[in-house]
Amino acid sequence: MSEKLEKARLYEIEEAKNIPQEEKPAFHVSAPVGWINDPNGFSVFKGKVHLFYQYHPYSRDWGPMHWGHSVTEDMIRWEQLPAALAPDQEYDREGCFSGSAIEADGKQALIYTGVTTEKLPDGKEEVRQNQCLAWGDGKDYVKAEKNPVVTGDMLPEKCSRVDFRDPKVWEDNGTYHMLVGCRSEEIPGQVVLFSSKDLKEWKFETILAENSTGEIGVMWECPDFFPLGDKHVLICSPQHMRAKGYEFHNGHNSLYFTGDYDSEKHTFEKDAPVSLDYGLDFYAPQTTLLPDGRRVMIAWMKSWDSCVIKEKQRWQGMMTLPRELEYRDGKIWQKPVREIENYRKNRCCYENVKVGESLSLEGVRGRMIDLTVELQNADGIMDGSRNSGNPNQEALDVYNEFRIELARNEEYTTVFTYDRKRQILEIDRTWSGVQRDVVCTRKLQITDDRQNLKLRFILDRSSIELFINDGSKTATTVIPTPVEADEILFHSDGNAVIQVEKYDIVL
């Protein structure tokens, strides 16, 4: 073990003792101390799900990247393991950037981007990013004798050696494939494909997909590629992308393409890009395939441009709840992993509740909860009496605006407002306790062809994940609200009827 890795392991153990566990999320992966960002190496090894992540233990800000490490048997209870990688070699001295993991020959292989600098003929230094390999047993890892295993010199001439990172590796019929984010002098955003028989010797295959219109950001980070249903899916996170309607509002976005993949010719005919999440804090998702066939995705629950943590907090960054993916009706649906249901306790249910100007329900509160609210006639369809030509006053007074306040008390709240006529849902964390000039509102459009609006909220102390209409869309938001703010209020400016089902999440 190198001195740098040993130092990081000792530091995280000692410093984590000084961080109260009750201030951290209970069932989301978070930094033991310091900073984390992109999920890495999300994979199954020897019956357990492993998650690595970009990690700087020595401050709560981004710094020289290590790989942190957590493991789980059910994706709800996570065990913190020692840091897996440190920037301790010549080829990764500037950082061990994002990558993936795979089981091979009974070992766990980590494939990551090693960052260094190179002196140019004019004396200037320029970043170089290459793909590196390490082998391990699920806890300790040794970097390969020959590294990097893939270098920028293997790319087509005009592809960047500076922005060439985040390898995702998978195996198919005895061949390993590696997809890497890249850019070129002509195309601002692309993913390139390599192949190998042993993870050590690689050859360049093709540019699998690229930003041919120039509208999809300037660098495609953290690519992932996998079959789902009868399609293949390409996920990537383009930087510096402009919003278009109600899509792509995050600047650094995460999106997906569906399409048809020819594995022999290595061609991917992709459809138009679609946002993966419509909230304020979601980036760099990565997926894995579970032994039972589920495709599960996890992402960094933060934005590069927003810092909403409390001033004295000594850690920053956490992951989303893992989500099961399904492809149907021409799009990806996302649901919380079903294992969360094993921790649901104290069911509280209300049927056909009429919401007035302000309403609270006994037993419906909390900050570690699974809450589903179903709003009747959300698409503006009146009840049967009106449609039959015999309108009643309730139908005439159907609401226009419906609001839910979460994590609320007299001082704090986060508000979700649904505009029935425009079919727009707005998220607003202005009063959640933020202390910096950060983005606090986000709007998304709900166009599902269904009469009722179903909103499922998963709260875990400092986060709210919203799953709309059984996962048709999602919206992820971090809040710095003190945990004692746990009230939930409903508001309506007219006749609104809701069903409510709430569980505490108890670990």
Coordinates of C-alpha atoms in Angstrom, one line a residue:
M1 CA 0.0 0.0 0.0
S2 CA 1.4 3.4 -0.9
E3 CA 1.9 6.1 1.6
K4 CA -0.8 8.3 0.0
L5 CA -3.4 5.6 0.2
E6 CA -2.5 4.7 3.8
K7 CA -2.7 8.3 4.8
A8 CA -6.2 8.7 3.2
R9 CA -7.4 5.5 5.0
L10 CA -6.1 6.7 8.4
Y11 CA -7.5 10.2 7.9
E12 CA -11.0 9.1 7.0
I13 CA -11.2 6.8 10.0
E14 CA -10.1 9.4 12.5
E15 CA -12.0 12.4 11.1
A16 CA -15.2 10.5 10.6
K17 CA -15.3 10.0 14.4
N18 CA -15.9 13.8 14.7
I19 CA -19.0 13.9 12.4
P20 CA -22.3 13.2 14.1
Q21 CA -24.0 10.4 12.2
E22 CA -27.4 11.9 12.7
E23 CA -26.5 14.8 10.5
K24 CA -25.8 12.5 7.6
P25 CA -28.3 10.6 5.4
A26 CA -29.4 7.3 6.8
F27 CA -29.9 5.2 3.6
H28 CA -28.0 7.2 1.0
V29 CA -24.2 6.8 0.4
S30 CA -22.4 10.0 1.6
A31 CA -18.9 11.1 2.2
P32 CA -17.3 9.7 5.4
V33 CA -15.5 13.0 5.5
G34 CA -14.6 15.6 3.0
W35 CA -15.9 15.7 -0.6
I36 CA -17.4 13.1 -3.0
N37 CA -18.8 13.4 -6.5
D38 CA -19.3 11.0 -9.4
P39 CA -20.3 7.4 -8.6
N40 CA -17.7 4.9 -9.9
G41 CA -17.4 1.2 -10.2
F42 CA -21.0 0.5 -9.5
S43 CA -20.9 -3.3 -9.8
V44 CA -21.6 -6.7 -8.3
F45 CA -18.7 -8.7 -6.9
K46 CA -18.9 -11.9 -4.9
G47 CA -22.6 -11.5 -4.1
K48 CA -22.4 -7.8 -2.9
V49 CA -23.0 -4.5 -4.6
H50 CA -20.0 -2.3 -4.6
L51 CA -20.0 1.5 -5.1
F52 CA -16.9 3.6 -5.5
Y53 CA -16.9 7.3 -5.9
Q54 CA -14.7 10.3 -6.6
Y55 CA -13.4 11.4 -3.2
H56 CA -11.2 14.1 -1.6
P57 CA -11.0 13.3 2.1
Y58 CA -9.0 16.3 3.2
S59 CA -11.6 19.0 2.6
R60 CA -15.2 19.4 1.7
D61 CA -14.2 20.9 -1.7
W62 CA -13.1 19.1 -4.8
G63 CA -9.4 18.2 -4.7
P64 CA -6.9 15.5 -5.9
M65 CA -9.3 12.7 -6.6
H66 CA -9.1 9.4 -4.7
W67 CA -11.6 6.5 -5.0
G68 CA -13.8 6.1 -1.9
H69 CA -15.6 2.8 -1.4
S70 CA -18.9 1.5 0.1
V71 CA -20.6 -1.9 -0.1
T72 CA -24.1 -3.3 0.5
E73 CA -26.2 -6.4 0.3
D74 CA -29.5 -4.7 -0.3
M75 CA -28.7 -1.1 -1.6
I76 CA -30.3 0.5 1.5
R77 CA -27.8 -0.3 4.3
W78 CA -24.3 0.6 3.2
E79 CA -21.0 -0.3 4.8
Q80 CA -18.1 2.2 4.6
L81 CA -14.9 0.4 3.4
P82 CA -11.4 1.9 3.3
A83 CA -10.5 4.2 0.4
A84 CA -9.6 2.1 -2.7
L85 CA -7.3 4.3 -4.8
A86 CA -5.1 7.3 -4.3
P87 CA -3.2 9.4 -6.8
D88 CA 0.2 7.8 -6.1
Q89 CA 1.7 6.9 -9.5
E90 CA 3.3 9.0 -12.2
Y91 CA 0.4 8.2 -14.6
D92 CA -2.3 9.3 -12.1
R93 CA -0.5 11.8 -9.9
E94 CA -3.0 14.6 -10.7
G95 CA -6.0 12.4 -9.8
C96 CA -7.7 9.0 -10.1
F97 CA -10.8 10.2 -12.1
S98 CA -14.0 8.3 -12.7
G99 CA -14.4 4.8 -14.1
S100 CA -16.1 1.5 -13.6
A101 CA -15.5 -2.0 -12.2
I102 CA -16.0 -5.6 -13.4
E103 CA -15.4 -9.1 -12.2
A104 CA -12.8 -10.9 -14.2
D105 CA -10.8 -14.1 -13.4
G106 CA -12.1 -14.2 -9.9
K107 CA -10.9 -10.6 -9.1
Q108 CA -12.5 -7.2 -9.2
A109 CA -11.0 -5.0 -11.8
L110 CA -11.2 -1.2 -11.5
I111 CA -10.8 0.8 -14.7
Y112 CA -10.3 4.5 -14.1
T113 CA -8.9 7.7 -15.7
G114 CA -5.4 8.5 -14.6
V115 CA -4.6 12.2 -14.9
T116 CA -1.1 13.7 -15.3
T117 CA 0.6 16.6 -17.1
E118 CA 2.9 16.6 -20.0
K119 CA 5.5 19.2 -20.9
L120 CA 5.0 20.5 -24.5
P121 CA 7.8 21.6 -26.9
D122 CA 7.1 25.2 -26.1
G123 CA 7.7 24.6 -22.4
K124 CA 4.0 24.8 -21.3
E125 CA 2.4 21.9 -19.5
E126 CA -0.9 20.3 -20.6
V127 CA -3.2 17.8 -19.0
R128 CA -3.2 14.2 -20.2
Q129 CA -6.0 11.8 -19.4
N130 CA -5.6 8.0 -20.0
Q131 CA -7.3 4.9 -18.8
C132 CA -5.7 2.7 -16.1
L133 CA -6.3 -0.6 -14.5
A134 CA -6.2 -2.0 -10.9
W135 CA -7.0 -5.4 -9.5
G136 CA -8.4 -6.3 -6.1
D137 CA -10.3 -8.6 -3.8
G138 CA -13.2 -6.3 -2.9
K139 CA -11.3 -4.3 -0.3
D140 CA -7.7 -3.8 -1.3
Y141 CA -6.4 -3.0 -4.9
V142 CA -3.1 -3.1 -6.7
K143 CA -2.5 -1.0 -9.8
A144 CA -1.5 -3.0 -12.9
E145 CA 2.2 -3.2 -13.7
K146 CA 1.6 -1.8 -17.2
N147 CA -0.4 1.4 -17.0
P148 CA -2.1 3.2 -18.7
V149 CA -3.8 0.5 -20.7
V150 CA -5.5 2.9 -23.0
T151 CA -3.9 6.2 -24.0
G152 CA -4.9 9.2 -26.0
D153 CA -2.5 8.2 -28.7
M154 CA -4.9 5.4 -29.6
L155 CA -7.6 7.9 -30.6
P156 CA -8.2 9.4 -34.0
E157 CA -5.9 12.3 -34.8
K158 CA -8.3 15.2 -33.9
C159 CA -9.6 13.7 -30.7
S160 CA -8.6 15.4 -27.4
R161 CA -5.9 14.0 -25.2
V162 CA -7.0 16.5 -22.5
D163 CA -10.7 15.6 -22.3
F164 CA -10.7 11.8 -22.5
R165 CA -12.1 10.2 -19.4
D166 CA -14.6 8.1 -17.4
P167 CA -14.4 4.6 -18.9
K168 CA -17.3 2.2 -18.6
V169 CA -16.4 -1.4 -19.2
W170 CA -18.6 -4.5 -19.9
E171 CA -18.1 -8.0 -21.2
D172 CA -20.0 -9.5 -24.1
N173 CA -19.4 -13.0 -25.5
G174 CA -15.8 -13.2 -24.2
T175 CA -14.8 -9.7 -25.3
Y176 CA -14.5 -6.6 -23.1
H177 CA -15.7 -3.3 -24.3
M178 CA -14.8 0.1 -23.0
L179 CA -16.7 3.3 -23.7
V180 CA -15.0 6.6 -22.9
G181 CA -16.2 10.2 -23.0
C182 CA -14.2 12.4 -25.3
R183 CA -14.3 15.5 -27.6
S184 CA -12.5 16.6 -30.7
E185 CA -11.4 19.7 -32.5
E186 CA -14.6 19.5 -34.6
I187 CA -17.1 17.7 -32.4
P188 CA -17.7 19.1 -28.9
G189 CA -18.9 15.9 -27.3
Q190 CA -18.6 12.2 -28.3
V191 CA -18.1 8.7 -26.9
V192 CA -15.4 6.3 -28.2
L193 CA -15.3 2.5 -28.1
F194 CA -12.4 0.1 -27.5
S195 CA -12.3 -3.7 -27.2
S196 CA -10.0 -6.2 -25.4
K197 CA -9.8 -9.9 -24.6
D198 CA -8.0 -9.5 -21.3
L199 CA -8.6 -5.9 -20.0
K200 CA -4.8 -5.3 -20.6
E201 CA -4.4 -4.9 -24.3
W202 CA -7.0 -2.7 -26.0
K203 CA -7.7 -1.6 -29.5
F204 CA -9.7 1.4 -30.8
E205 CA -13.0 0.4 -32.5
T206 CA -15.0 3.5 -33.4
I207 CA -16.6 6.7 -32.4
L208 CA -19.9 5.2 -31.2
A209 CA -21.9 8.5 -30.9
E210 CA -21.3 12.2 -31.1
N211 CA -22.7 15.7 -30.8
S212 CA -23.2 16.2 -34.5
T213 CA -25.5 19.2 -34.1
G214 CA -23.4 20.9 -31.6
E215 CA -26.4 21.4 -29.3
I216 CA -25.7 18.7 -26.7
G217 CA -23.0 20.3 -24.5
V218 CA -19.2 20.4 -25.0
M219 CA -17.9 17.3 -23.3
W220 CA -19.8 14.0 -22.7
E221 CA -18.8 12.9 -19.3
C222 CA -19.5 9.5 -17.5
P223 CA -21.0 7.5 -20.4
D224 CA -22.8 4.3 -19.9
F225 CA -24.2 1.9 -22.5
F226 CA -26.5 -1.1 -22.0
P227 CA -29.5 -3.0 -23.4
L228 CA -32.9 -2.3 -21.8
G229 CA -36.1 -3.9 -23.1
D230 CA -35.8 -4.1 -26.9
K231 CA -33.4 -1.0 -27.2
H232 CA -29.9 0.0 -26.2
V233 CA -29.5 3.0 -24.0
L234 CA -26.6 5.5 -24.0
I235 CA -26.4 7.6 -20.9
C236 CA -24.0 10.6 -20.7
S237 CA -23.6 13.8 -18.8
P238 CA -22.8 16.7 -21.2
Q239 CA -21.2 19.8 -19.8
H240 CA -22.4 23.4 -20.5
M241 CA -25.7 22.6 -22.3
R242 CA -28.3 25.2 -22.8
A243 CA -31.9 24.6 -21.7
K244 CA -34.5 23.8 -24.3
G245 CA -38.1 24.2 -23.2
Y246 CA -38.5 22.3 -19.9
E247 CA -35.5 20.0 -20.8
F248 CA -31.8 20.3 -19.9
H249 CA -32.0 23.1 -17.2
N250 CA -29.0 22.0 -15.2
G251 CA -26.1 23.3 -17.4
H252 CA -24.1 20.2 -16.6
N253 CA -26.9 17.7 -17.5
S254 CA -27.5 14.0 -17.4
L255 CA -29.5 12.5 -20.3
Y256 CA -30.1 9.4 -22.3
F257 CA -30.5 8.3 -25.9
T258 CA -32.4 5.2 -26.9
G259 CA -31.6 3.4 -30.2
D260 CA -30.6 0.3 -32.1
Y261 CA -27.1 -1.1 -31.7
D262 CA -25.3 -3.4 -34.1
S263 CA -22.7 -5.2 -32.0
E264 CA -20.8 -6.5 -35.0
K265 CA -20.5 -3.3 -36.9
H266 CA -20.4 -1.2 -33.6
T267 CA -23.0 1.3 -34.9
F268 CA -25.6 3.0 -32.7
E269 CA -28.6 4.7 -34.3
K270 CA -29.8 7.0 -31.6
D271 CA -33.0 8.9 -31.0
A272 CA -33.3 12.4 -29.6
P273 CA -31.8 13.1 -26.1
V274 CA -34.1 13.1 -23.0
S275 CA -33.4 14.4 -19.5
L276 CA -32.9 11.7 -16.8
D277 CA -33.9 13.9 -13.9
Y278 CA -35.7 17.2 -13.6
G279 CA -34.7 18.3 -10.2
L280 CA -31.8 20.5 -8.9
D281 CA -29.2 17.9 -7.9
F282 CA -28.5 15.0 -10.2
Y283 CA -25.3 14.2 -12.2
A284 CA -23.0 11.5 -13.6
P285 CA -25.3 8.5 -13.2
Q286 CA -23.9 5.0 -13.6
T287 CA -25.8 1.6 -13.9
T288 CA -25.2 -2.0 -13.1
L289 CA -26.9 -5.2 -13.9
L290 CA -28.0 -7.2 -10.8
P291 CA -28.0 -11.0 -10.8
D292 CA -31.8 -11.0 -10.8
G293 CA -31.8 -9.1 -14.1
R294 CA -32.7 -5.6 -12.9
R295 CA -30.8 -2.7 -14.4
V296 CA -30.2 -0.3 -11.5
M297 CA -28.9 3.3 -11.7
I298 CA -27.3 5.6 -9.1
A299 CA -26.2 9.2 -9.5
W300 CA -24.3 12.0 -7.6
M301 CA -27.0 14.0 -5.7
K302 CA -25.5 17.4 -6.2
S303 CA -24.9 20.1 -8.7
W304 CA -21.5 21.4 -9.7
D305 CA -22.8 25.0 -9.4
S306 CA -24.7 24.8 -6.1
C307 CA -23.5 24.6 -2.6
V308 CA -26.4 24.2 -0.3
I309 CA -24.7 22.6 2.7
K310 CA -24.6 24.1 6.2
E311 CA -21.6 26.4 6.9
K312 CA -20.0 24.1 9.5
Q313 CA -20.6 20.8 7.8
R314 CA -17.4 18.9 7.3
W315 CA -18.6 16.6 4.5
Q316 CA -20.2 17.3 1.1
G317 CA -21.8 15.1 -1.5
M318 CA -24.1 12.0 -1.5
M319 CA -25.7 9.6 -3.9
T320 CA -29.2 9.1 -5.0
L321 CA -31.2 6.1 -3.9
P322 CA -30.5 3.3 -6.5
R323 CA -33.3 3.2 -9.1
E324 CA -34.7 0.4 -11.1
L325 CA -34.9 1.2 -14.8
E326 CA -37.5 0.0 -17.3
Y327 CA -38.0 0.8 -20.9
R328 CA -41.6 1.0 -22.1
D329 CA -43.8 3.3 -24.1
G330 CA -40.8 4.7 -25.8
K331 CA -39.0 6.0 -22.7
I332 CA -37.2 5.1 -19.5
W333 CA -39.1 4.7 -16.3
Q334 CA -37.4 4.9 -12.9
K335 CA -38.5 3.5 -9.5
P336 CA -36.8 3.3 -6.1
V337 CA -35.2 -0.1 -5.6
R338 CA -37.9 -2.4 -4.2
E339 CA -35.7 -3.2 -1.2
I340 CA -36.7 0.2 0.4
E341 CA -40.1 -1.5 1.1
N342 CA -38.4 -3.8 3.6
Y343 CA -37.7 -0.8 5.8
R344 CA -41.2 0.8 5.6
K345 CA -42.9 1.0 9.0
N346 CA -45.9 2.7 10.7
R347 CA -48.2 2.9 7.7
C348 CA -50.5 5.9 7.7
C349 CA -53.2 6.1 5.0
Y350 CA -56.0 8.6 4.1
E351 CA -58.6 8.2 1.4
N352 CA -60.6 10.8 -0.5
V353 CA -59.4 13.8 1.6
K354 CA -60.7 17.2 0.5
V355 CA -57.9 19.8 0.6
G356 CA -58.8 23.4 1.4
E357 CA -56.7 26.4 1.9
S358 CA -54.3 24.6 4.3
L359 CA -54.5 21.1 5.6
S360 CA -52.3 18.9 7.8
L361 CA -53.0 15.2 8.5
E362 CA -52.3 13.5 11.7
G363 CA -49.4 11.1 11.4
V364 CA -48.2 12.5 8.1
R365 CA -44.9 14.1 8.8
G366 CA -41.2 13.2 9.0
R367 CA -37.8 13.4 7.4
M368 CA -37.1 9.7 6.8
I369 CA -40.2 8.7 5.0
D370 CA -41.8 7.2 1.9
L371 CA -44.8 9.4 1.0
T372 CA -47.2 8.9 -1.9
V373 CA -49.8 11.6 -2.7
E374 CA -52.3 10.9 -5.4
L375 CA -54.2 13.9 -6.7
Q376 CA -57.6 13.2 -8.4
N377 CA -58.5 14.9 -11.7
A378 CA -55.1 16.3 -12.1
D379 CA -55.5 16.6 -15.8
G380 CA -58.5 18.8 -15.5
I381 CA -61.2 16.2 -16.2
M382 CA -64.3 17.0 -14.2
D383 CA -66.2 14.4 -12.3
G384 CA -68.9 12.3 -14.0
S385 CA -71.8 14.6 -13.1
R386 CA -70.3 17.5 -15.0
N387 CA -69.5 15.3 -18.1
S388 CA -73.1 14.0 -18.1
G389 CA -74.5 17.6 -18.3
N390 CA -75.4 18.0 -14.7
P391 CA -72.5 20.0 -13.2
N392 CA -72.3 20.5 -9.5
Q393 CA -70.6 23.2 -7.5
E394 CA -67.6 21.1 -6.6
A395 CA -66.8 20.4 -10.3
L396 CA -67.1 24.2 -11.1
D397 CA -64.7 25.0 -8.3
V398 CA -62.0 22.4 -9.2
Y399 CA -58.6 23.7 -8.1
N400 CA -56.1 25.5 -10.4
E401 CA -53.1 25.3 -8.0
F402 CA -52.2 22.5 -5.5
R403 CA -49.2 22.7 -3.2
I404 CA -47.4 20.3 -0.9
E405 CA -44.9 21.7 1.7
L406 CA -42.3 19.2 3.0
A407 CA -39.6 19.5 5.7
R408 CA -41.6 22.4 7.1
N409 CA -41.9 24.4 10.3
E410 CA -42.4 28.1 11.0
E411 CA -39.0 28.9 9.6
Y412 CA -38.3 26.4 6.9
T413 CA -40.1 24.7 4.0
T414 CA -39.6 23.2 0.5
V415 CA -42.6 23.6 -1.7
F416 CA -44.0 21.5 -4.7
T417 CA -46.7 23.4 -6.6
Y418 CA -48.8 21.9 -9.4
D419 CA -50.5 24.2 -11.9
R420 CA -53.4 22.0 -13.2
K421 CA -54.1 24.1 -16.3
R422 CA -50.5 24.3 -17.5
Q423 CA -49.6 20.9 -16.2
I424 CA -46.5 22.3 -14.7
L425 CA -44.9 21.2 -11.4
E426 CA -42.6 23.7 -9.7
I427 CA -40.0 22.8 -7.0
D428 CA -39.0 25.7 -4.7
R429 CA -36.4 25.3 -1.9
T430 CA -36.0 29.1 -1.4
W431 CA -37.0 28.7 2.3
S432 CA -35.1 25.4 2.9
G433 CA -32.2 27.1 4.7
V434 CA -29.9 27.9 1.8
Q435 CA -27.4 30.6 2.6
R436 CA -25.8 31.2 -0.8
D437 CA -27.1 32.6 -4.1
V438 CA -27.9 29.2 -5.7
V439 CA -30.7 28.0 -8.0
C440 CA -33.7 27.3 -5.8
T441 CA -36.5 26.7 -8.3
R442 CA -37.1 24.3 -11.2
K443 CA -40.2 23.7 -13.3
L444 CA -41.1 20.6 -15.3
Q445 CA -44.0 19.6 -17.5
I446 CA -46.2 16.6 -16.8
T447 CA -47.9 15.3 -20.0
D448 CA -48.8 11.8 -19.1
D449 CA -52.2 10.6 -20.4
R450 CA -53.7 9.8 -17.1
Q451 CA -56.4 11.4 -15.0
N452 CA -54.7 11.4 -11.6
L453 CA -51.3 12.8 -10.6
K454 CA -49.3 10.4 -8.5
L455 CA -46.3 11.9 -6.5
R456 CA -44.0 9.6 -4.5
F457 CA -41.5 11.4 -2.3
I458 CA -38.5 9.7 -0.7
L459 CA -37.1 11.8 2.1
D460 CA -33.8 11.1 3.9
R461 CA -32.9 14.0 6.2
S462 CA -31.2 16.3 3.7
S463 CA -32.7 15.2 0.4
I464 CA -36.1 14.8 -1.4
E465 CA -36.4 12.4 -4.4
L466 CA -39.7 12.7 -6.3
F467 CA -41.0 9.9 -8.6
I468 CA -43.9 11.1 -10.7
N469 CA -46.7 8.8 -12.0
D470 CA -44.9 5.6 -11.1
G471 CA -41.5 6.8 -12.4
S472 CA -42.5 8.5 -15.7
K473 CA -40.3 11.4 -14.5
T474 CA -38.1 12.1 -11.5
A475 CA -36.9 15.2 -9.7
T476 CA -34.0 15.1 -7.1
T477 CA -33.3 18.0 -4.7
V478 CA -30.9 18.5 -1.8
I479 CA -32.1 20.6 1.2
P480 CA -30.0 21.9 4.1
T481 CA -33.1 22.1 6.4
P482 CA -32.7 21.1 10.1
V483 CA -34.2 17.7 10.7
E484 CA -36.6 19.0 13.3
A485 CA -38.6 20.7 10.5
D486 CA -40.7 17.7 9.7
E487 CA -44.2 19.0 9.1
I488 CA -46.1 18.3 5.8
L489 CA -48.9 20.7 4.7
F490 CA -51.3 20.5 1.7
H491 CA -52.9 23.6 0.1
S492 CA -55.4 24.1 -2.7
D493 CA -57.2 27.1 -4.2
G494 CA -60.3 25.0 -5.1
N495 CA -61.7 21.5 -4.9
A496 CA -58.9 19.0 -4.7
V497 CA -59.2 15.4 -3.5
I498 CA -56.2 13.4 -2.5
Q499 CA -55.2 9.9 -1.3
V500 CA -52.2 9.8 1.0
E501 CA -50.0 6.8 2.0
K502 CA -47.0 7.4 4.2
Y503 CA -44.4 5.1 5.8
D504 CA -41.5 5.9 8.1
I505 CA -38.2 4.5 6.9
V506 CA -36.7 2.6 9.8
L507 CA -33.2 1.1 9.6

